[in-house]
mmCIF file of C-alpha atoms in Angstrom:
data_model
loop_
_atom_site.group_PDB
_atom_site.id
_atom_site.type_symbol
_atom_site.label_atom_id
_atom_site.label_comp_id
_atom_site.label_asym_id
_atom_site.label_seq_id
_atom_site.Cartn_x
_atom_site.Cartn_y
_atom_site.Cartn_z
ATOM 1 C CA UNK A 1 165.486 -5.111 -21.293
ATOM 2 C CA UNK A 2 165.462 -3.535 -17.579
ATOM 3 C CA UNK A 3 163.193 -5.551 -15.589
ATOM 4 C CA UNK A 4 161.909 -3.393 -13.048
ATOM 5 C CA UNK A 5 159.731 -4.950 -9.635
ATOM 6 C CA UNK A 6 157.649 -3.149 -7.223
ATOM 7 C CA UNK A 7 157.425 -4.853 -4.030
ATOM 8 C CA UNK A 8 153.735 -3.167 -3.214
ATOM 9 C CA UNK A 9 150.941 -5.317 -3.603
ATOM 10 C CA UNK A 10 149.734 -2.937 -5.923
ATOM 11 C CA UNK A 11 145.955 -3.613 -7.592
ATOM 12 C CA UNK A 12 146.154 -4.857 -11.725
ATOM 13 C CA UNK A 13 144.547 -1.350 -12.342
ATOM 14 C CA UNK A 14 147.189 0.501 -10.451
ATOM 15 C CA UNK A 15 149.703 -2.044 -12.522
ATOM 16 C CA UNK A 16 148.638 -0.908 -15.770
ATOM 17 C CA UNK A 17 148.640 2.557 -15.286
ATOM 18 C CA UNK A 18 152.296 2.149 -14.183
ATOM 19 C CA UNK A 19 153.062 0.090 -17.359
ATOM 20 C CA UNK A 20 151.181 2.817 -19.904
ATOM 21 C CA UNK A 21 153.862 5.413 -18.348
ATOM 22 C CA UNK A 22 157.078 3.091 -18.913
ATOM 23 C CA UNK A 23 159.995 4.421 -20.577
ATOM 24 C CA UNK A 24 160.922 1.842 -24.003
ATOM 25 C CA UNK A 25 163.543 -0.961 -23.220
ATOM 26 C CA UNK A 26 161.599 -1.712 -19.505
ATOM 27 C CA UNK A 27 159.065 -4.496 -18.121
ATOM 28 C CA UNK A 28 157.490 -4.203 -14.549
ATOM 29 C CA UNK A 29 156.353 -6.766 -12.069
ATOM 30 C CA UNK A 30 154.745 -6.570 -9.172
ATOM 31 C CA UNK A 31 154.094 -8.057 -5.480
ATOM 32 C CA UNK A 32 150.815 -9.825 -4.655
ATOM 33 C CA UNK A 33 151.369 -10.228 -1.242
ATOM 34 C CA UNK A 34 153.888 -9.553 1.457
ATOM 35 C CA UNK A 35 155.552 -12.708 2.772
ATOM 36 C CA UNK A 36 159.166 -12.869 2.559
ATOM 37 C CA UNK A 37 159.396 -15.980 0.508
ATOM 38 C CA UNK A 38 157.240 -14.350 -2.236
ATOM 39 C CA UNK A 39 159.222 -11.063 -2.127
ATOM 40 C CA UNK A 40 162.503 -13.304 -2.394
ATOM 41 C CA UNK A 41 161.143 -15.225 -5.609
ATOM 42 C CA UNK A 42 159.623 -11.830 -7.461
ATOM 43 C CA UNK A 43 162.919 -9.981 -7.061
ATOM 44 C CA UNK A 44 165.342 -12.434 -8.327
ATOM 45 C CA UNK A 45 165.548 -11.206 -11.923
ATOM 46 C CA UNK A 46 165.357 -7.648 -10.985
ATOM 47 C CA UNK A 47 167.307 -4.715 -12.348
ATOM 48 C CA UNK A 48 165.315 -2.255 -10.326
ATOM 49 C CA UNK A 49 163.625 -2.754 -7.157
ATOM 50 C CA UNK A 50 160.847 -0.309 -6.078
ATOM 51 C CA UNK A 51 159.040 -0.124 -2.844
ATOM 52 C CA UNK A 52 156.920 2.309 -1.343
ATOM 53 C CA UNK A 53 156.345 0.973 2.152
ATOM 54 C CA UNK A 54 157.397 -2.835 2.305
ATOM 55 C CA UNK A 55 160.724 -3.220 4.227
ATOM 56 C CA UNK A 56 163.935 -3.484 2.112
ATOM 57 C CA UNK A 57 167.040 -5.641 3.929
ATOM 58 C CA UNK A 58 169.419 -7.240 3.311
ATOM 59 C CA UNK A 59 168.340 -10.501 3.025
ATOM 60 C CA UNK A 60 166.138 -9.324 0.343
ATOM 61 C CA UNK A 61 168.728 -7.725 -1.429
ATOM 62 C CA UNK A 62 171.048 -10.964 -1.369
ATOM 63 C CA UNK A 63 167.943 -12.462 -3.485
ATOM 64 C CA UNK A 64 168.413 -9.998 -6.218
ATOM 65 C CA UNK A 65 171.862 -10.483 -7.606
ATOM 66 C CA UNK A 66 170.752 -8.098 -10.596
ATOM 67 C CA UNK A 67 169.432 -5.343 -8.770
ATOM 68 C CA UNK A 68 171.543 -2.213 -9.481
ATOM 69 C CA UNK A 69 168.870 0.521 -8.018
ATOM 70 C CA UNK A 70 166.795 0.604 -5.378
ATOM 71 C CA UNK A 71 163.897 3.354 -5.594
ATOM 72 C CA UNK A 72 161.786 4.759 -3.484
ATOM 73 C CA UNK A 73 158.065 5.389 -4.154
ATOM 74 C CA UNK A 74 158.440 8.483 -2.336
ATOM 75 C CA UNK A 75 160.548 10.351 0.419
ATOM 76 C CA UNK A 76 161.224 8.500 3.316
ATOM 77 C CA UNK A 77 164.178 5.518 2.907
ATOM 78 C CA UNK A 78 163.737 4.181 7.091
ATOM 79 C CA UNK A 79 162.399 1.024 5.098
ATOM 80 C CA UNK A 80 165.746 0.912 3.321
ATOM 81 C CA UNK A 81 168.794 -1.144 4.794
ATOM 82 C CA UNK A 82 170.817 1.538 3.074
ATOM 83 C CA UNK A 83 174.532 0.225 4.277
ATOM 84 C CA UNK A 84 173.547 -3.460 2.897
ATOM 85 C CA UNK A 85 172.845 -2.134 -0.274
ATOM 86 C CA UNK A 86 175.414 0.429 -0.422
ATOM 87 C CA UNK A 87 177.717 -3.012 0.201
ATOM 88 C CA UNK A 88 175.809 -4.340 -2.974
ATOM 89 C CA UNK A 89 176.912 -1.605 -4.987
ATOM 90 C CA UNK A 90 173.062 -0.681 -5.290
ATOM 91 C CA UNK A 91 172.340 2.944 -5.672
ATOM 92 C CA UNK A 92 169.501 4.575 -3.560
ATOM 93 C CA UNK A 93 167.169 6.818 -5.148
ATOM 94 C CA UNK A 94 164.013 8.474 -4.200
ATOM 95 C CA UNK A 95 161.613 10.990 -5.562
ATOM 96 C CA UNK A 96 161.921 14.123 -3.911
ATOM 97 C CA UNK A 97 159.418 16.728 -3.357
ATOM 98 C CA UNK A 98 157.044 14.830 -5.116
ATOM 99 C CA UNK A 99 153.954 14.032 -2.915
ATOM 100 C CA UNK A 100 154.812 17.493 -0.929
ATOM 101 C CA UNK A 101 151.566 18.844 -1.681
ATOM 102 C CA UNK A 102 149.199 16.006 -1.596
ATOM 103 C CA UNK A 103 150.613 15.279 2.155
ATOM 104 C CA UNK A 104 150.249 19.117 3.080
ATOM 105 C CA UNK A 105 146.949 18.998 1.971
ATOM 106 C CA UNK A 106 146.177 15.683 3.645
ATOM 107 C CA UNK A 107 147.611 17.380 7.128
ATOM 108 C CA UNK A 108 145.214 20.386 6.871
ATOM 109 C CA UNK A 109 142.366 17.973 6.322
ATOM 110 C CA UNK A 110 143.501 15.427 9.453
ATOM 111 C CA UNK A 111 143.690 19.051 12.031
ATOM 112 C CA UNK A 112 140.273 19.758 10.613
ATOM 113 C CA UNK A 113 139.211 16.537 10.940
ATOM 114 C CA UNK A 114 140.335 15.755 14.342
ATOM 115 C CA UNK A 115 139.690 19.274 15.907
ATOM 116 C CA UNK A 116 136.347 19.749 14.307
ATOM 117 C CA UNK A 117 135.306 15.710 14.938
ATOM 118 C CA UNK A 118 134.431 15.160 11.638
ATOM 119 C CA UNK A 119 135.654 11.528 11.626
ATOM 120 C CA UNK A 120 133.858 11.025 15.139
ATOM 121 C CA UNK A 121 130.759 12.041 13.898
ATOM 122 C CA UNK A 122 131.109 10.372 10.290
ATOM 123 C CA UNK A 123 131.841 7.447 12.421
ATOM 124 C CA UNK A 124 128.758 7.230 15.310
ATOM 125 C CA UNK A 125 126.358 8.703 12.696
ATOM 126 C CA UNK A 126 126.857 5.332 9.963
ATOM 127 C CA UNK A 127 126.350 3.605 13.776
ATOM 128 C CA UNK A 128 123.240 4.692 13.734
ATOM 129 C CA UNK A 129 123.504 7.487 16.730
ATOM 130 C CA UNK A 130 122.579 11.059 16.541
ATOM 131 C CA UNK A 131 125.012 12.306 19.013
ATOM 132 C CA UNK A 132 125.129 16.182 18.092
ATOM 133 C CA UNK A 133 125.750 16.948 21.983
ATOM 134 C CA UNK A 134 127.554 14.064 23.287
ATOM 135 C CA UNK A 135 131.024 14.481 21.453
ATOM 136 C CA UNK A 136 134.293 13.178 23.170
ATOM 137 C CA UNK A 137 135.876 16.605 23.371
ATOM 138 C CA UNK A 138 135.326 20.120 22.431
ATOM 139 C CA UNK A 139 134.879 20.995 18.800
ATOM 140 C CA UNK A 140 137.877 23.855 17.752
ATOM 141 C CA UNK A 141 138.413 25.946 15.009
ATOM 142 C CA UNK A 142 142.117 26.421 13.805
ATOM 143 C CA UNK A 143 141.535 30.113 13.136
ATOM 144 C CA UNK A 144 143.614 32.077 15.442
ATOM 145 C CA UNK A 145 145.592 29.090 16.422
ATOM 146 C CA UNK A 146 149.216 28.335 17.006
ATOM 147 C CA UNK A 147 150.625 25.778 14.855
ATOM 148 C CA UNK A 148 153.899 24.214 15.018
ATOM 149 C CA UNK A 149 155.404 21.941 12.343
ATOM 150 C CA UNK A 150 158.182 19.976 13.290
ATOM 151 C CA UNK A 151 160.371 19.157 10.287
ATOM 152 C CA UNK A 152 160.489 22.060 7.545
ATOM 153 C CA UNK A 153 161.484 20.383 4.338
ATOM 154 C CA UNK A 154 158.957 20.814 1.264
ATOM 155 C CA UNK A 155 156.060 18.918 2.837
ATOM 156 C CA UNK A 156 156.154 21.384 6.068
ATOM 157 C CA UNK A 157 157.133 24.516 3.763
ATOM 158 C CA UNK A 158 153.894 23.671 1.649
ATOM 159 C CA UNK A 159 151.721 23.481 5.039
ATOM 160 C CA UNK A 160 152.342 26.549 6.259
ATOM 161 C CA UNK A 161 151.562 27.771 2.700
ATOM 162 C CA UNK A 162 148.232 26.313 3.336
ATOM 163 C CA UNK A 163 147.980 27.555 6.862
ATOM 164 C CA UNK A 164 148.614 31.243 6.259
ATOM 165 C CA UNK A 165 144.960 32.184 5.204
ATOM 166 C CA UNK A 166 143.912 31.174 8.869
ATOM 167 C CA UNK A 167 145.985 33.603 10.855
ATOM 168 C CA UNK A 168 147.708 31.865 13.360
ATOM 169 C CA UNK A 169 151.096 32.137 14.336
ATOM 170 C CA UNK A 170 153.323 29.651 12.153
ATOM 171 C CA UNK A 171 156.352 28.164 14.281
ATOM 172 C CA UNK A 172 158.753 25.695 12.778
ATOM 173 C CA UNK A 173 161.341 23.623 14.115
ATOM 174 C CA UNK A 174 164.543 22.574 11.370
ATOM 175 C CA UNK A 175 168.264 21.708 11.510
ATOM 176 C CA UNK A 176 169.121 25.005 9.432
ATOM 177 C CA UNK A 177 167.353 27.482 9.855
ATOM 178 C CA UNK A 178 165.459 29.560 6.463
ATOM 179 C CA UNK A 179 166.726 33.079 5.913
ATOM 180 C CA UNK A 180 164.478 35.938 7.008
ATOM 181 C CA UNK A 181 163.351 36.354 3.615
ATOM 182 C CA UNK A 182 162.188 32.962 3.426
ATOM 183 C CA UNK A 183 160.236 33.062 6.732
ATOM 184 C CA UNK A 184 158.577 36.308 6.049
ATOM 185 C CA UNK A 185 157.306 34.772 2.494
ATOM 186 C CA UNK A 186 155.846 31.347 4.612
ATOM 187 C CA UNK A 187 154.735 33.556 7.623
ATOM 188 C CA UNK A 188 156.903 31.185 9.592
ATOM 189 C CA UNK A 189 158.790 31.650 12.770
ATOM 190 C CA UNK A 190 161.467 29.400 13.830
ATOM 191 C CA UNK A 191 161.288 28.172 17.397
ATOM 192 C CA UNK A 192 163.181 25.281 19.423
ATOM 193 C CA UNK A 193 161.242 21.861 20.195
ATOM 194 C CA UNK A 194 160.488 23.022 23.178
ATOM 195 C CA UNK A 195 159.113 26.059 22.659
ATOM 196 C CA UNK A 196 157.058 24.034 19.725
ATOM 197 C CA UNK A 197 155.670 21.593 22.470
ATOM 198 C CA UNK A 198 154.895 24.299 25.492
ATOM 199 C CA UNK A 199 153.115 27.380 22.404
ATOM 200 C CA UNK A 200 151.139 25.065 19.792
ATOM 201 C CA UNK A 201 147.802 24.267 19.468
ATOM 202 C CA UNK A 202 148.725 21.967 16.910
ATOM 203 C CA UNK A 203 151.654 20.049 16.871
ATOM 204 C CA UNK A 204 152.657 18.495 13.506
ATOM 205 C CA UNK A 205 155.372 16.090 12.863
ATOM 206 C CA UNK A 206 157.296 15.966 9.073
ATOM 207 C CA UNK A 207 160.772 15.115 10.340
ATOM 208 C CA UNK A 208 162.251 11.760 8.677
ATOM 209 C CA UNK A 209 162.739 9.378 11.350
ATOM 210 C CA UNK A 210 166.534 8.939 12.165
ATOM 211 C CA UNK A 211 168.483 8.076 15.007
ATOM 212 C CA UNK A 212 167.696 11.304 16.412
ATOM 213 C CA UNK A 213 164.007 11.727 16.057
ATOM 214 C CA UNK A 214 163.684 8.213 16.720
ATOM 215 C CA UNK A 215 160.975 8.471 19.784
ATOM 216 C CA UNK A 216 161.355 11.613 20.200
ATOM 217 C CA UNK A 217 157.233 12.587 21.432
ATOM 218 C CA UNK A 218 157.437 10.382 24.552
ATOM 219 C CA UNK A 219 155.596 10.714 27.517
ATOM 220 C CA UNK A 220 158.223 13.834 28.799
ATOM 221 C CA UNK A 221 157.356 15.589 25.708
ATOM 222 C CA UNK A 222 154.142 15.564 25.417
ATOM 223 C CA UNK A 223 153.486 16.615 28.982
ATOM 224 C CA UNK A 224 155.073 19.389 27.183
ATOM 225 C CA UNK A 225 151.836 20.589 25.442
ATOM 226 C CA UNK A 226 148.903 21.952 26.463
ATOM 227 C CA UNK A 227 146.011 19.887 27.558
ATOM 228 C CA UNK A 228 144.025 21.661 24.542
ATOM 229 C CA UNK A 229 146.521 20.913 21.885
ATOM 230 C CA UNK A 230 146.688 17.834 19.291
ATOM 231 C CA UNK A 231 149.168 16.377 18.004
ATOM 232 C CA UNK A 232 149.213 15.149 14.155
ATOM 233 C CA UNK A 233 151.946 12.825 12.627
ATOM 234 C CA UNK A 234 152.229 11.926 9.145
ATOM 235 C CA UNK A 235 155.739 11.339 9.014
ATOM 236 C CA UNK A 236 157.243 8.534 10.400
ATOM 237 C CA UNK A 237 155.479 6.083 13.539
ATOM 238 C CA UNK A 238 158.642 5.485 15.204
ATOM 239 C CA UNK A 239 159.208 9.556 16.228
ATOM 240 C CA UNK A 240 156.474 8.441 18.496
ATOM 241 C CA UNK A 241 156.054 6.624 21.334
ATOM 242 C CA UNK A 242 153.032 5.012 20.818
ATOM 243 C CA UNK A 243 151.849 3.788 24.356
ATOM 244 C CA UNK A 244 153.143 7.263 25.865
ATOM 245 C CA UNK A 245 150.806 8.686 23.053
ATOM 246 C CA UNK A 246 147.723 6.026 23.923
ATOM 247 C CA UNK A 247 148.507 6.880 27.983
ATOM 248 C CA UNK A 248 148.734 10.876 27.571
ATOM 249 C CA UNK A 249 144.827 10.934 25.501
ATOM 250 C CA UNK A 250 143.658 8.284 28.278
ATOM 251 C CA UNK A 251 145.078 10.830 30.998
ATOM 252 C CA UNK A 252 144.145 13.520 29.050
ATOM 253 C CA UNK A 253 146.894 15.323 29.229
ATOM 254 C CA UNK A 254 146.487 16.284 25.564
ATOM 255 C CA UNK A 255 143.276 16.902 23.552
ATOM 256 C CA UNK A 256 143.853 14.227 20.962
ATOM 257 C CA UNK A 257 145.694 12.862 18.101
ATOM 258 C CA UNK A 258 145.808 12.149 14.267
ATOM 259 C CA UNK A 259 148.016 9.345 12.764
ATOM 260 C CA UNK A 260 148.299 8.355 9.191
ATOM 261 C CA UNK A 261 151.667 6.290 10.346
ATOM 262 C CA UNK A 262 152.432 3.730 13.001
ATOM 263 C CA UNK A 263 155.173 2.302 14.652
ATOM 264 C CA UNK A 264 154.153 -0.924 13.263
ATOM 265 C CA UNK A 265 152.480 -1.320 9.683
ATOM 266 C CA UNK A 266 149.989 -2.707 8.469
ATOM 267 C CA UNK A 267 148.505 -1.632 12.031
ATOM 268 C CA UNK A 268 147.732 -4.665 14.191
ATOM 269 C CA UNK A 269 144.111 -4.605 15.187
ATOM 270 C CA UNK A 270 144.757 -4.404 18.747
ATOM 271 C CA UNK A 271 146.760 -1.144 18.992
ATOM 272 C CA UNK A 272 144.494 0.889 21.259
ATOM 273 C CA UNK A 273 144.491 3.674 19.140
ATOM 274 C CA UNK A 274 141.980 2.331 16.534
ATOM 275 C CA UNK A 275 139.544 2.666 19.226
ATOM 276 C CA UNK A 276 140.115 5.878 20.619
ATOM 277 C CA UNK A 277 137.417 8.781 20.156
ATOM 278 C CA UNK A 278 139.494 11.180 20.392
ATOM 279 C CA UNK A 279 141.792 10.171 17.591
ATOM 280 C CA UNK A 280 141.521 9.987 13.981
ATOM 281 C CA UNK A 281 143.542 6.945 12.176
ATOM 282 C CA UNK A 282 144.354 6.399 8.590
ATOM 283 C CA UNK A 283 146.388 3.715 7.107
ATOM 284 C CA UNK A 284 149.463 5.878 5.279
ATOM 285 C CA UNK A 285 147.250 6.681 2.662
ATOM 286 C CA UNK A 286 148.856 10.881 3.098
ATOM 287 C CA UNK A 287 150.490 10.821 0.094
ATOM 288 C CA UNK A 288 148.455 8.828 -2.567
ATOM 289 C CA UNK A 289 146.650 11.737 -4.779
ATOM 290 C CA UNK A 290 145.187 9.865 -8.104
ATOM 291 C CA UNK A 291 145.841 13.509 -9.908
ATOM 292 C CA UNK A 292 149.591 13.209 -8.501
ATOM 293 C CA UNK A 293 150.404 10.065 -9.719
ATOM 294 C CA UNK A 294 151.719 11.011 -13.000
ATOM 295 C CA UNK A 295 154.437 13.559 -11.785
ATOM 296 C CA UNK A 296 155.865 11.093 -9.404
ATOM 297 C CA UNK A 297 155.919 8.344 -11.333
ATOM 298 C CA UNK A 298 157.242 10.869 -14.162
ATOM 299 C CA UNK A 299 159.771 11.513 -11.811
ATOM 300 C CA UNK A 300 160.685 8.042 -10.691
ATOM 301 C CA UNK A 301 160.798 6.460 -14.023
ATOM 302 C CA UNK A 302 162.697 9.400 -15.094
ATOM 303 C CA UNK A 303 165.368 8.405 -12.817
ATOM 304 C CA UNK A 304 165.392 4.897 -13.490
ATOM 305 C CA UNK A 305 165.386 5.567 -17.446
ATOM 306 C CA UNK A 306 168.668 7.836 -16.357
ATOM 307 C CA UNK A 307 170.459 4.812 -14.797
ATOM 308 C CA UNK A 308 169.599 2.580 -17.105
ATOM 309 C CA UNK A 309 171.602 4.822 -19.992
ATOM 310 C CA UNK A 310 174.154 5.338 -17.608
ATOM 311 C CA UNK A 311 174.254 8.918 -16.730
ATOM 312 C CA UNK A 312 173.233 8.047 -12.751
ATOM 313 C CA UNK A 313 170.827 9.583 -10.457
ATOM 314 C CA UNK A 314 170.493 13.420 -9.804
ATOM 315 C CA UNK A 315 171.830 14.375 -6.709
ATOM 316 C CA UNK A 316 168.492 15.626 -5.676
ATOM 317 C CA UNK A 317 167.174 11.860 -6.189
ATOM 318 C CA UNK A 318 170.508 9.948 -4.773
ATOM 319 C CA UNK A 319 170.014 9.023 -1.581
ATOM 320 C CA UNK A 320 173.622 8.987 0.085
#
């Protein structure tokens, strides 16, 4: 029997609908909280280890003699101490691809939100206050406008897909560059960071965070943009600075922001941007669809069923 744990405090419904897709021959636990002694004590049976956003190190991973895989519920492994489980012997795996469209779509509906102030008016209207002429900055439509997505894997690709129909220039920024043919079918044009910065009227971030994207919108950078221009980021919280960020919509050197991640999570109730009118906060919620849940849990337990009988990871899955 492969015991597998998920290290999300994760609610009994979401637990059941997780055991109803199980492949035969497994068992799943789950976290109920996040303390480290907790996490220590759940995963020392483990076979398979599965976390969407609670840290993995290696501390954790000595508690887990078992543990032979270590999956992500999703894309991004920055959680992951990858070399201290690569010195484990503990293969990496995540599901790629699979929340690409629910976080595309989530994107379009943070520039909306923020440029339109939907979630400033949602917000003072609940208050009480009928504010229809007093909102913190001018109301935009993104037809027409310049949007640049920094990062072009699938989630960025699947954007501009969604971006198209409004009939603004598309520029993207990526490592390796698509082929013509490829840019021409996603109306995309590539362009350097800087260019990105200085053209955009939108700025949205999908790079993983790595050493070299690692704070990478500081205060220099977004200077960059145009004082009209927002800036969305639903990839990682550490490509941005956040005090440069909270100092450049105080100064107003940029319209305003969207965030779905922080450089700190959970987000401590004191970062400045919670209380910001001219942003729009959401607690990493970009890639949880209900009507997605299926295929990427298809695709996780897939993997893990694949392990199990020995045959490994696909190389689109392995992480390293």
């Amino acid at each position: 029997m492969t015991q597998i744990v998920v290290l999300d405090p994760i609610t009994p419904g979401t637990a059941a609908r997780l055991r109803a897709l199980l492949p035969p021959g497994m068992t799943l636990d789950h976290a109920t909280g996040r303390d480290a002694e907790h996490l220590r004590a759940l995963v020392a049976g483990a076979d398979v280890i599965v976390s969407g956003q609670i840290p993995v190190d290696a501390a954790l991973l000595a508690a887990a003699p078992k543990a032979r895989l270590l999956h992500k519920w999703g894309v991004g492994v920055d959680n992951f101490d990858l070399e201290a489980a690569r010195a484990r012997g503990i293969t990496v795996a995540r599901t790629t691809g699979s929340n690409a469209v629910p976080v595309a779509e989530f994107t379009l509906g943070l520039i909306i939100a923020l440029m339109r102030n939907l979630s400033w008016g949602h917000h003072t209207l609940r208050e009480g206050e009928w504010r229809t002429n007093q909102s913190p900055k001018p109301s935009l439509m993104l037809s027409g406008k310049t949007v640049g997505i920094i990062g072009f894997g699938a989630i960025g690709q699947n954007l501009a897909r969604l971006l198209r129909p409004f009939g603004g220039p598309i520029l993207y920024s990526k490592t390796t560059r698509l082929t013509e043919a490829e840019e021409q079918a996603l109306g995309a044009r590539h362009a350097t960071l800087e260019d990105i910065l200085e053209q955009s009227d939108v700025v949205s971030l999908h790079c993983p965070l790595t050493p070299r994207t690692a704070g990478m919108i500081d205060r220099a950078a977004l200077r960059r943009m145009k004082r009209t221009a927002v800036l969305i980021n639903v990839a990682r919280g550490g490509v941005v600075v956040e005090a440069d960020l909270v100092e450049a919509l105080r100064a107003r050197e940029i319209l305003g922001a969207a965030m779905d991640v922080f450089e700190t999570e959970p987000v401590p109730p004191d970062n400045p941007l919670l209380r910001m009118e001219n942003v729009v906060v959401t607690p990493h919620i970009a890639a949880m669809a209900a009507d997605n849940f299926e295929k990427t849990i298809g695709q996780m337990f897939g993997n893990i069923a694949r392990f199990a009988r020995g045959e490994g990871v696909p190389d689109s899955d392995r992480v390293g």
